Coordinates of C-alpha atoms in Angstrom, one line a residue:
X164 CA 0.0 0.0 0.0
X165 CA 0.9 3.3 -0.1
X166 CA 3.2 4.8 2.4
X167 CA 2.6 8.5 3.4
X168 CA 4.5 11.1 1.4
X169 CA 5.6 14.9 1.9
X170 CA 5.5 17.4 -0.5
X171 CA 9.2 17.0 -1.9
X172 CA 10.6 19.4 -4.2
X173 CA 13.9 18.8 -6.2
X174 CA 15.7 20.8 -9.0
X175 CA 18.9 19.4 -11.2
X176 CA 20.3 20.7 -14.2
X177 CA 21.7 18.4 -17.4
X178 CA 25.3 17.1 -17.2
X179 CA 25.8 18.5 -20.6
X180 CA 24.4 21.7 -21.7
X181 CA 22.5 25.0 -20.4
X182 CA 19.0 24.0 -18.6
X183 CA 16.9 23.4 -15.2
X184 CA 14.2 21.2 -14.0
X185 CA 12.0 22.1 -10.8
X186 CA 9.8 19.0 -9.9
X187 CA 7.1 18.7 -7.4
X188 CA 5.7 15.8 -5.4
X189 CA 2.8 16.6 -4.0
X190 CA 0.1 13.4 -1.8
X191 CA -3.5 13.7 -3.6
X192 CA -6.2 12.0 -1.6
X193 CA -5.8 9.0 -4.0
X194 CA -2.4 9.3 -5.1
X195 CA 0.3 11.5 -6.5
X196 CA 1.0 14.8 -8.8
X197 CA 3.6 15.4 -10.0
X198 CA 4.5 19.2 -11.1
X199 CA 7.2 20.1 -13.0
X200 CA 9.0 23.0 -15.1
X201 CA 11.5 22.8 -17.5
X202 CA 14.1 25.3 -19.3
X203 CA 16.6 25.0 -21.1
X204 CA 18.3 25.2 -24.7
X205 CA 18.5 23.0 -27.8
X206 CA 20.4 24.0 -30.7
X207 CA 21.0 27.4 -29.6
X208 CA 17.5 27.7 -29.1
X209 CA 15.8 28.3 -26.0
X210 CA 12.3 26.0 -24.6
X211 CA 10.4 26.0 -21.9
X212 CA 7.2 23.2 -20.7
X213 CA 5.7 23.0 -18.2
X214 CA 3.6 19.5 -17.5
X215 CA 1.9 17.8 -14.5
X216 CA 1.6 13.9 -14.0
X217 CA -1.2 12.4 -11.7
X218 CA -0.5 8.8 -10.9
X219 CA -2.4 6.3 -8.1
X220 CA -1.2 5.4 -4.8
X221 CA 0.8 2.5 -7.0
X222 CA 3.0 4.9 -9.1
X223 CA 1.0 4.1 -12.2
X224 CA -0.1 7.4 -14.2
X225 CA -3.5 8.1 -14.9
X226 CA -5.2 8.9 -18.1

């Protein structure tokens, strides 16, 4: 079953490159979010997304 989690939130940066990631975990009454952003460069050109992940108690995303 699912053990209790606290919001956690981690940021790394590629080995290679310019760029950042700041990821979320957040508990949800029946599961987890994940909430992330994400900036960076490729080919000289700069990108950002930002995206969220919902997943069940099990770790398995949601549709």
């Amino acid at each position: 079953m699912f053990r209790p989690l606290a919001i956690r939130t981690v940021r790394w940066r590629p080995l290679d490159g310019a760029g950042l990631e700041h990821l979320t975990l957040e508990p949800q009454p029946d599961g987890i979010r994940a909430t992330s952003v994400v900036i960076g460069t490729y080919e000289g050109r700069p990108f950002g997304a930002r995206y969220r992940v919902d997943c069940a108690a099990d770790w398995s995303v949601r549709a």
